[in-house]
Amino acid sequence: MNDVLSDTADAFLDAANPEPSELLQEMTEYGRSEDFPIVGPDVGHLLGVVATLAGAERVFEFGSGYGYSGAWFRTVLPADGELVLTDYDEGNLETAREFLGRQDEDATVRYEAGDAMELFERYDGPFDVVLLDHGKTEYVDAFEDARGKLADGGVVVADNMMAGPVEPADVTAALQGDEPVDDHTEGVADYIEHVRGDPDFETAFVPLGEGVAISVKR
Ligand SMILES: C[S@@+](CC[C@H](N)C(=O)[O-])C[C@H]1O[C@@H](n2cnc3c(N)ncnc32)[C@H](O)[C@@H]1O
C-alpha cells in the first residue's frame, strides 16, 4: 500500500518486509475493503521500529480509526506499556476494541472517543511516541501540545506528508511559495515548515505509505 513510491519499490517492500501477523493482515484487508485511510503495512513496520528505537512505553495517537496503527505500536510495547487511541467516531473505536482484543500483546489500551486535541489535554506526560493522523490543519497545534509531554528522545510521527488528502506536487509547490490549493495542503506545508526549523527536534521525511514526518526530540 504505497501511494508515493514506484511499483518497483512497492514490490521490493512487499518482498523484503517481514510478514505481519495474521491479525494485522486481517486488519489491513479490513481497511482496504472499507476504503479506510490507514497508514498501511510499510508505515506500520516503521512505527514499530520508531517505537522500539525510542524504547517506547507510552504512545498517544491523534486519530486512530479502527486501531490499525495502534495495533502495530502495541506489538512492540512492553506488557506494562500504555497505548491511547482517540477518534471522533465511537463506532471506529468499537471496531478497534474488537481487533485489539484479539492481540496477544498485554500493553493497556485506552479507547477515547472525542476530539483528540481535548483528550490529549487530560493526559499527563511523558509520552515516548505521538502519532498525528487527524485533521491536517490541526497538526501544528498538536505538535506544540505534544512537545510539552514528550519524553527526551521521544518522537512525533505525522502521516500524510505526501498523499492521502494531499498530492505530493501540491505540497511541494506550497513549500516553494505557491498559494496552497486547499486547507489540507496548507496544513501539511505549515507542519513541514514548522518542524524542520525546530532546533529542539531532528526531523526526517520518509516516503513510505502516504509519506511520514519523523521528529525526534533532542
Ligand atoms: C486517517 S484516519 C486514522 C487512521 C489510523 N491512524 C490508522 O492508520 O490506522 C483519521 C481518523 O481520525 C479521526 N479524526 C479526525 N480528526 C479528529 C480529531 N480532531 N479528534 C479525534 N479524531 C479525529 C477520524 O474520525 C478518522 O477515523
Coordinates of C-alpha atoms and ligand atoms in Angstrom, one line a residue:
M1 CA 0.0 0.0 0.0
N2 CA 2.3 2.8 -1.2
D3 CA 0.9 5.9 -2.8
V4 CA 4.2 7.6 -3.3
L5 CA 6.9 5.1 -4.4
S6 CA 7.2 3.4 -7.7
D7 CA 5.6 -0.1 -8.3
T8 CA 9.2 -1.5 -8.3
A9 CA 9.9 -0.1 -4.8
D10 CA 6.5 -1.2 -3.6
A11 CA 7.1 -4.7 -4.8
F12 CA 10.5 -4.7 -3.1
L13 CA 8.9 -3.7 0.2
D14 CA 6.3 -6.4 -0.1
A15 CA 9.1 -8.9 -0.7
A16 CA 11.5 -7.6 1.9
N17 CA 9.3 -6.8 4.9
P18 CA 8.7 -9.5 7.5
E19 CA 5.2 -11.0 7.1
P20 CA 2.8 -9.3 9.5
S21 CA 0.8 -11.4 12.0
E22 CA -2.5 -12.9 10.7
L23 CA -4.4 -10.4 12.7
L24 CA -2.5 -7.4 11.2
Q25 CA -3.1 -8.9 7.8
E26 CA -6.8 -9.2 8.5
M27 CA -6.8 -5.6 9.7
T28 CA -5.1 -4.5 6.5
E29 CA -7.7 -6.3 4.4
Y30 CA -10.5 -4.7 6.5
G31 CA -9.1 -1.2 5.8
R32 CA -8.8 -1.9 2.1
S33 CA -12.3 -3.4 1.9
E34 CA -13.8 -0.4 3.8
D35 CA -11.7 2.0 1.9
F36 CA -10.5 3.3 5.3
P37 CA -7.4 5.6 5.3
I38 CA -5.0 3.5 7.3
V39 CA -1.2 4.0 7.4
G40 CA -0.7 0.6 5.7
P41 CA 1.8 -2.1 6.5
D42 CA 5.0 -0.3 5.3
V43 CA 4.4 2.5 7.8
G44 CA 3.1 0.0 10.3
H45 CA 6.5 -1.7 10.3
L46 CA 8.2 1.8 10.5
L47 CA 6.0 2.7 13.6
G48 CA 7.2 -0.5 15.3
V49 CA 10.8 0.4 14.5
V50 CA 10.4 4.0 15.7
A51 CA 8.7 2.9 18.9
T52 CA 11.4 0.4 19.5
L53 CA 14.2 2.9 18.9
A54 CA 12.5 5.2 21.4
G55 CA 12.2 2.5 24.0
A56 CA 8.5 3.4 24.0
E57 CA 6.4 2.6 26.9
R58 CA 3.6 5.1 26.3
V59 CA 2.1 6.0 22.9
F60 CA -0.6 8.6 22.1
E61 CA -2.4 8.7 18.8
F62 CA -4.3 11.7 17.4
G63 CA -6.8 9.9 15.1
S64 CA -6.8 6.2 15.5
G65 CA -9.7 5.0 13.3
Y66 CA -10.3 1.3 14.0
G67 CA -7.0 0.8 15.7
Y68 CA -4.7 -0.3 12.8
S69 CA -1.7 2.0 13.5
G70 CA -2.3 1.4 17.2
A71 CA -2.1 -2.4 16.7
W72 CA 1.3 -2.0 15.1
F73 CA 2.5 0.1 18.0
R74 CA 1.2 -2.4 20.5
T75 CA 3.2 -5.2 19.1
V76 CA 6.4 -3.5 20.4
L77 CA 5.1 -2.1 23.7
P78 CA 6.0 -3.8 27.0
A79 CA 3.3 -5.6 28.9
D80 CA 3.1 -2.6 31.3
G81 CA 3.0 -0.1 28.4
E82 CA 0.1 2.1 27.5
L83 CA -1.5 3.0 24.2
V84 CA -4.0 5.8 23.9
L85 CA -6.3 5.6 20.9
T86 CA -8.6 8.6 20.1
D87 CA -11.3 9.1 17.5
Y88 CA -14.4 11.2 17.0
D89 CA -16.2 8.1 15.9
E90 CA -17.3 5.7 18.6
G91 CA -18.0 3.0 16.0
N92 CA -14.4 3.1 14.9
L93 CA -13.2 2.6 18.5
E94 CA -15.6 -0.2 19.0
T95 CA -14.1 -2.0 16.0
A96 CA -10.6 -1.2 17.4
R97 CA -11.7 -2.8 20.7
E98 CA -12.7 -5.9 18.9
F99 CA -9.5 -6.2 16.8
L100 CA -7.1 -5.3 19.6
G101 CA -8.9 -7.6 22.0
R102 CA -7.7 -10.4 19.8
Q103 CA -4.0 -9.3 20.1
D104 CA -1.6 -11.4 22.2
E105 CA 0.1 -8.3 23.5
D106 CA -0.7 -7.1 27.0
A107 CA 0.0 -3.4 26.9
T108 CA -3.0 -1.4 28.2
V109 CA -5.1 0.2 25.5
R110 CA -7.3 3.2 26.3
Y111 CA -10.2 3.9 23.8
E112 CA -11.0 7.6 24.0
A113 CA -14.0 9.0 22.0
G114 CA -14.0 12.7 21.2
D115 CA -11.7 15.4 20.0
A116 CA -8.1 14.2 20.2
M117 CA -6.8 17.7 20.9
E118 CA -9.1 17.9 24.0
L119 CA -8.4 14.3 25.1
F120 CA -4.7 14.9 25.0
E121 CA -5.0 17.7 27.5
R122 CA -6.5 15.3 30.0
Y123 CA -3.3 13.1 30.0
D124 CA -0.1 13.7 31.8
G125 CA 3.1 13.0 30.0
P126 CA 5.6 11.8 29.3
F127 CA 4.8 10.0 26.1
D128 CA 7.5 8.3 24.1
V129 CA 5.7 8.4 20.7
V130 CA 2.9 10.6 19.5
L131 CA 1.2 9.9 16.2
L132 CA -0.6 12.7 14.3
D133 CA -3.1 11.3 11.9
H134 CA -6.2 13.5 12.4
G135 CA -7.1 16.8 10.8
K136 CA -4.2 18.2 8.8
T137 CA -5.0 21.8 9.8
E138 CA -4.5 20.8 13.4
Y139 CA -1.1 19.2 13.1
V140 CA 1.0 22.3 14.1
D141 CA -1.1 22.8 17.2
A142 CA -1.0 19.1 18.1
F143 CA 2.8 19.1 17.7
E144 CA 3.1 22.1 20.1
D145 CA 0.8 20.3 22.6
A146 CA 2.9 17.1 22.2
R147 CA 6.2 19.0 22.7
G148 CA 5.5 19.6 26.4
K149 CA 4.5 16.0 27.1
L150 CA 7.2 14.2 25.1
A151 CA 10.0 12.3 26.8
D152 CA 13.6 13.2 25.9
G153 CA 14.3 11.2 22.8
G154 CA 10.6 10.9 22.2
V155 CA 9.2 11.0 18.7
V156 CA 6.3 12.7 16.9
V157 CA 5.3 10.9 13.7
A158 CA 3.0 12.7 11.3
D159 CA 1.2 11.0 8.5
N160 CA 0.0 12.3 5.1
M161 CA 3.0 14.5 4.3
M162 CA 2.8 13.5 0.6
A163 CA -0.5 11.7 -0.1
G164 CA -4.0 10.9 1.1
P165 CA -5.8 14.2 1.4
V166 CA -2.9 15.9 -0.3
E167 CA -0.9 15.5 -3.5
P168 CA 3.0 15.5 -3.4
A169 CA 3.2 18.1 -6.2
D170 CA 0.8 20.4 -4.4
V171 CA 2.7 20.2 -1.1
T172 CA 6.0 20.8 -3.0
A173 CA 4.5 23.8 -4.7
A174 CA 3.2 25.2 -1.4
L175 CA 6.7 24.8 0.2
Q176 CA 8.1 26.6 -2.8
G177 CA 5.9 29.6 -2.2
D178 CA 2.7 28.9 -4.2
E179 CA -0.7 29.5 -2.7
P180 CA -1.8 26.1 -1.2
V181 CA -4.5 24.5 -3.2
D182 CA -6.7 23.7 -0.2
D183 CA -6.7 23.6 3.6
H184 CA -5.2 20.1 3.9
T185 CA -2.2 21.1 1.7
E186 CA -1.8 24.3 3.7
G187 CA -1.9 22.4 7.0
V188 CA 0.7 19.9 5.8
A189 CA 3.0 22.5 4.3
D190 CA 2.8 24.6 7.5
Y191 CA 3.6 21.5 9.5
I192 CA 6.7 20.7 7.5
E193 CA 7.9 24.3 7.8
H194 CA 7.2 24.3 11.5
V195 CA 9.1 21.1 12.4
R196 CA 12.0 21.3 10.0
G197 CA 13.2 24.5 11.6
D198 CA 12.7 23.5 15.2
P199 CA 16.1 23.4 17.0
D200 CA 14.7 21.0 19.6
F201 CA 13.9 18.3 17.1
E202 CA 15.6 16.3 14.4
T203 CA 13.2 15.7 11.6
A204 CA 13.3 13.3 8.5
F205 CA 10.6 12.8 5.9
V206 CA 10.1 9.2 4.8
P207 CA 8.2 8.4 1.6
L208 CA 6.5 5.3 2.8
G209 CA 2.8 4.9 2.6
E210 CA 1.4 8.4 2.3
G211 CA 4.6 10.0 3.5
V212 CA 5.5 10.4 7.1
A213 CA 7.5 13.1 9.1
I214 CA 9.5 11.7 12.0
S215 CA 10.6 14.3 14.5
V216 CA 12.8 13.1 17.4
K217 CA 13.2 15.4 20.4
R218 CA 16.9 16.0 21.1
Ligands
LIG1 C1 -6.6 8.6 8.8 S1 -7.7 8.0 10.0 C2 -6.7 7.3 11.2 C3 -6.0 6.1 10.8 C4 -5.2 5.4 11.8 N1 -4.2 6.3 12.4 C5 -4.5 4.2 11.2 O1 -3.6 4.3 10.4 O2 -5.0 3.1 11.5 C6 -8.1 9.5 10.8 C7 -9.1 9.3 11.9 O3 -9.1 10.5 12.7 C8 -10.4 10.8 13.1 N2 -10.3 12.2 13.5 C9 -10.1 13.3 12.7 N3 -10.0 14.4 13.4 C10 -10.1 14.1 14.7 C11 -10.0 14.8 15.9 N4 -9.8 16.1 15.9 N5 -10.1 14.1 17.0 C12 -10.4 12.7 17.0 N6 -10.4 12.0 15.9 C13 -10.3 12.7 14.7 C14 -11.3 10.4 12.0 O4 -12.6 10.1 12.6 C15 -10.6 9.2 11.4 O5 -11.1 8.0 11.9

